XYZ file of C-alpha atoms in Angstrom:
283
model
C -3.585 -33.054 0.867
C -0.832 -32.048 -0.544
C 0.332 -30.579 -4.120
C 3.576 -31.752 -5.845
C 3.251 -28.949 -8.577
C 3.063 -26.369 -5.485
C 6.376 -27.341 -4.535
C 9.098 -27.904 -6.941
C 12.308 -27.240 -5.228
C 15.687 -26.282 -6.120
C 17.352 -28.669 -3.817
C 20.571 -30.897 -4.082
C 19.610 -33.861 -6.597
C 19.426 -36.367 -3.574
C 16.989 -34.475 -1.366
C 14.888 -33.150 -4.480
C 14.031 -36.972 -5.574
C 13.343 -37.663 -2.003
C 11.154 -34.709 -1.672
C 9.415 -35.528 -4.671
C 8.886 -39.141 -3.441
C 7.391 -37.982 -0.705
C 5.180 -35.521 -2.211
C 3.592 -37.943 -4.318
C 3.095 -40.683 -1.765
C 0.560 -38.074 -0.087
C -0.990 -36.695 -3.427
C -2.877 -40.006 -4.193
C -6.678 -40.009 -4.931
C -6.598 -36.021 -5.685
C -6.653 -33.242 -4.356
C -10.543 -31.788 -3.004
C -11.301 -27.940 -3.261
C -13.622 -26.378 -0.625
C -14.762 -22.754 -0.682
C -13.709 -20.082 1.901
C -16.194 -19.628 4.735
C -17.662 -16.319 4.606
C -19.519 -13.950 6.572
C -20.973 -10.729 6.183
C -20.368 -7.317 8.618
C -21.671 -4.210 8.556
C -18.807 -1.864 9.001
C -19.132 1.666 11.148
C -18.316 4.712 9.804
C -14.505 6.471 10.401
C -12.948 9.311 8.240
C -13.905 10.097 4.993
C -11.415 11.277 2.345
C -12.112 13.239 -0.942
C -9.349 12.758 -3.881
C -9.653 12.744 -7.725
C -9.144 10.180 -10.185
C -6.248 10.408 -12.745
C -5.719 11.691 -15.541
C -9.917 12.255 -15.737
C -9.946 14.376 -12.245
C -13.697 12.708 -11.668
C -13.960 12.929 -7.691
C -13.413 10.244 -5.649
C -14.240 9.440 -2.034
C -12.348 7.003 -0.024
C -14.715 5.860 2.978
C -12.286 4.117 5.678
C -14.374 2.457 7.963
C -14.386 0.114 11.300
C -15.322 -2.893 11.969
C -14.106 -5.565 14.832
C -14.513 -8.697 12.648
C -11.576 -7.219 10.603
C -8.391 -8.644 12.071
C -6.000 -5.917 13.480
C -2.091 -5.865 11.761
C 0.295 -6.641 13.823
C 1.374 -4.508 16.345
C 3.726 -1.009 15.987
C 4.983 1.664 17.627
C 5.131 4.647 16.460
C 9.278 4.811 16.199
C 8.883 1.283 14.538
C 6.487 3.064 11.572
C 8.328 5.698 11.292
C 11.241 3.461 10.778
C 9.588 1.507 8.143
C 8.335 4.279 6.251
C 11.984 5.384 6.427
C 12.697 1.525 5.047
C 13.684 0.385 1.214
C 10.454 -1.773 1.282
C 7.975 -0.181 3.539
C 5.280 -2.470 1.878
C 6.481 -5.496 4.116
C 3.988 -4.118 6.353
C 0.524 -5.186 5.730
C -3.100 -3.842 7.590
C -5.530 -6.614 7.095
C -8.218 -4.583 5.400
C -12.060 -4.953 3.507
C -11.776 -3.086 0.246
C -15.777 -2.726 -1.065
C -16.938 -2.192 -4.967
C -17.458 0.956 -6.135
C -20.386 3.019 -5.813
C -21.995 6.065 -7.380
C -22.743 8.880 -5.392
C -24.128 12.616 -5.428
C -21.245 14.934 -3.611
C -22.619 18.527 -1.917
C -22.741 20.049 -5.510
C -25.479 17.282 -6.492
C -22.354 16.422 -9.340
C -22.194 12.387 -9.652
C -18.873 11.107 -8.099
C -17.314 7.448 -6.874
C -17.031 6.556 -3.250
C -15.490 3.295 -2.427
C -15.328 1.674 1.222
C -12.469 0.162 3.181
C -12.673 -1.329 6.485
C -9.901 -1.983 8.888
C -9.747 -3.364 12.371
C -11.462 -1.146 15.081
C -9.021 -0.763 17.237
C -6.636 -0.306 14.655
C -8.790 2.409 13.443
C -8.748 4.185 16.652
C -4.610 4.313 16.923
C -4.780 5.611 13.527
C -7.507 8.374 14.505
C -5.403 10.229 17.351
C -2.334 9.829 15.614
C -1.895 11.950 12.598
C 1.149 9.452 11.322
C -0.508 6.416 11.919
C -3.935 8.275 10.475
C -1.736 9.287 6.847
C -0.483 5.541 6.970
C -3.380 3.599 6.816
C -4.958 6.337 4.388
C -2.448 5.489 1.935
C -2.117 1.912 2.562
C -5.860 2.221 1.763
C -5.519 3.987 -1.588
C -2.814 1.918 -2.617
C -5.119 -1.265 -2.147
C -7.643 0.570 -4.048
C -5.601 0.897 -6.905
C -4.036 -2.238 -7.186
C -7.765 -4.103 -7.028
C -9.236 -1.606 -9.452
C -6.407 -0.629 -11.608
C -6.503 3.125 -10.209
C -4.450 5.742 -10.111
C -5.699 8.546 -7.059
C -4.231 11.942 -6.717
C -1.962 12.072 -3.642
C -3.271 15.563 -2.945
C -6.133 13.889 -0.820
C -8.445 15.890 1.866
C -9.576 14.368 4.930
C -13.364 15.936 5.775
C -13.928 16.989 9.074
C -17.709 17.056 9.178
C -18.071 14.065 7.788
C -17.382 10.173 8.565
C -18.535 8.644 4.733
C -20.411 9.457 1.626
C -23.393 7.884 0.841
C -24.453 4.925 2.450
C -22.195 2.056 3.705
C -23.098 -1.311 2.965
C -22.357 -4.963 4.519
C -19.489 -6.782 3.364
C -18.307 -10.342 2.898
C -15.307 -11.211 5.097
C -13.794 -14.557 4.714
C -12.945 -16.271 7.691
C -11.840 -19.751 6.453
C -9.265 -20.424 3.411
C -8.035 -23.684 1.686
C -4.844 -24.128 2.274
C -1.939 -25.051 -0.694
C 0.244 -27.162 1.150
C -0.079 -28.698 4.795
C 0.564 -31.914 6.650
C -1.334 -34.599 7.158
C -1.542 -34.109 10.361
C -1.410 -29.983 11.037
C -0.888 -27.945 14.074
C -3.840 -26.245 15.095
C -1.758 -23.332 17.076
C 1.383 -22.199 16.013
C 3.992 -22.299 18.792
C 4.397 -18.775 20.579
C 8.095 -19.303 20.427
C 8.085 -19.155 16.926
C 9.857 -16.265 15.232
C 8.419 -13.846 12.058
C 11.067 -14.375 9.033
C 12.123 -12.181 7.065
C 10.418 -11.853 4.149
C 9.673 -9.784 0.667
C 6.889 -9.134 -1.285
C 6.961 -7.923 -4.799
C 5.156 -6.863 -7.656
C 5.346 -7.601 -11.472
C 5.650 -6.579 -14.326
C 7.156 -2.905 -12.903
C 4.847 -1.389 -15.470
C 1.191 -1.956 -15.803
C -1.701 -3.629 -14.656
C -0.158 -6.096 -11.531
C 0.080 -10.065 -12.973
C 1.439 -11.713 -9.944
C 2.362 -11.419 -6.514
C 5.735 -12.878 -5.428
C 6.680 -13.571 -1.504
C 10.590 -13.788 -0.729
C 10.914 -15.820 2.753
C 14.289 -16.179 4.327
C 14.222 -19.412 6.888
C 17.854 -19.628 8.218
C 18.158 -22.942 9.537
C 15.363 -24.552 7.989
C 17.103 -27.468 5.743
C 14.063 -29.135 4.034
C 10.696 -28.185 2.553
C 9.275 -31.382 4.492
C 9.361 -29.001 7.571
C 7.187 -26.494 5.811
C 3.467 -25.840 5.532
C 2.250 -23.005 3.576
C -1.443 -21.625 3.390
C -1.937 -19.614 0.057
C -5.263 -17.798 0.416
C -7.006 -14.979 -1.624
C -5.199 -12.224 0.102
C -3.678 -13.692 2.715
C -0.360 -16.209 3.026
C 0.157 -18.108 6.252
C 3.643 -19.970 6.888
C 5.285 -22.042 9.280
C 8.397 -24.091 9.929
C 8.602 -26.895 12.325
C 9.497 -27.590 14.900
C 8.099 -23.689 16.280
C 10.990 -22.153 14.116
C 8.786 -19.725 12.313
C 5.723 -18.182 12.147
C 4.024 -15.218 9.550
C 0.738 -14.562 9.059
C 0.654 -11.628 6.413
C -2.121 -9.844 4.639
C -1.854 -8.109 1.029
C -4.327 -6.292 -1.442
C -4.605 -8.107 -4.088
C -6.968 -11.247 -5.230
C -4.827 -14.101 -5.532
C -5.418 -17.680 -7.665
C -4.587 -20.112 -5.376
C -4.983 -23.396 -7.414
C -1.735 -21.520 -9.737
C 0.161 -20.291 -6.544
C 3.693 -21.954 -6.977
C 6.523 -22.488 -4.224
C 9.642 -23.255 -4.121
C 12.616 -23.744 -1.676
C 16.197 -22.987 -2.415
C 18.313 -25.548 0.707
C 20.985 -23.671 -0.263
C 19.935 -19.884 0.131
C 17.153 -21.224 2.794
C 14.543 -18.715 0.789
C 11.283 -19.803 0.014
C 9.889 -18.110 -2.996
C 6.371 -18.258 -3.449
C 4.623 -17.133 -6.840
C 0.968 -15.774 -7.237
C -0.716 -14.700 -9.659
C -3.108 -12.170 -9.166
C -6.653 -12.528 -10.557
C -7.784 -9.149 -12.917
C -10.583 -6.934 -11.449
């Protein structure tokens, strides 16, 4: 079913009340919840990196690990990453990833230290292992997700071990593989059109300073006239979009934990931007 306080649009007065019409012809008799299918993996061990907490300098370990139930990002060349990096928002860029709790550890010098595990697509993993650009990429990508889920701040001065693929021992994780969507169709599409193209699109975080509140996705959709062509999938850390007829198509990860039930969108007909508004749930 679908939510009329998902999508309250900023559409010409006629196709706003027509929308909204619409909307609540299909939200009749409530909306159900349903929890995400889970499963649980046991990831293999990759690189291990050794860093320091700020401003306490307590040692931290970052264990990137592998695992082929992780889905890989999509795919790029190296010119195309170095490109981004190069970019005003490199962060448009996701890599699907597993980011474990915590977990106390005893380093070489028997001293007490965190480790924390991340797991990323296999194959993914290997790319990133025999290419030194691709191998600092998804280490800070990684660090970066740490942070934002645990309110961290890492020293960028990290050290990659050579003799060693984790710290301590690696545990199984829960991957979801099944999310409620916030808005669909009565009657969906079960495969998106291969035709379809990847918008545009801009993800930002507020407030600038402090702990992150909420997660906000900027989609251009040229062409796309009405947000009755739209269905929108607002998961925990993931946000699936696409415009009918096979217009477009993204399917983008992010690292933060995301309340869905307060995930708002809206369309602008006039800019053709969908904004969509998250808010992120505290550590």
């Amino acid at each position: 079913m679908t939510d009329s306080s998902l999508f309250n649009s900023e559409l010409e007065f006629q196709q706003q009340e027509e929308l909204y019409q619409q909307l609540l012809s299909q939200t009749m008799g409530g909306i159900q919840t349903e929890n995400p299918v889970s499963k649980s993996i046991r990831p293999e061990p990759g690189l291990c990196i050794k860093t320091v907490s700020e401003p306490s300098k307590e040692k931290v370990f970052v264990n990137i690990c592998q695992s082929s139930s992780v889905p890989p990002p999509p795919e790029i060349s190296r010119e195309e990453l170095v490109e981004l990096l190069q970019s005003e928002d490199p962060s448009e860029f996701r890599v699907p990833m597993s980011l474990g709790i915590p977990h106390t550890e005893m380093d070489n010098s028997s001293q007490g230290c965190t480790a924390y595990d991340v797991v990323i697509n296999q194959e993914f993993f290997q790319k990133c292992k025999n290419d030194p650009l691709f191998q600092q990429f998804v280490i800070l990508v990684s660090v970066e997700g740490l942070e934002n889920k645990y309110n961290l701040e890492l020293n960028r001065e990290w050290k990659v071990l050579k003799n060693r693929k984790f710290l301590g021992s690696l545990s199984t994780q829960d991957i979801r593989t099944k999310s409620k969507p916030v808005i669909q169709e009565l009657h969906s599409q079960e495969n998106a059109d291969a035709a379809a193209k990847r918008p545009e699109f801009t993800l930002l975080v507020g407030p600038p300073v402090g702990p992150p509140e909420y997660l906000s996705a900027e989609i251009k959709l040229p062409g796309v006239t009405s947000s009755r062509s739209l269905v929108l999938d607002v998961g925990e850390d993931r946000l699936v979009l696409t415009a009918r007829p096979s217009l477009y198509h993204l399917d983008i990860f992010h690292p933060f934990l995301i309340n869905q039930e307060s995930s708002v969108a809206q369309y602008n007909s006039s800019t053709q931007v969908l904004t969509v508004t998250m808010p992120v749930i505290s550590s």
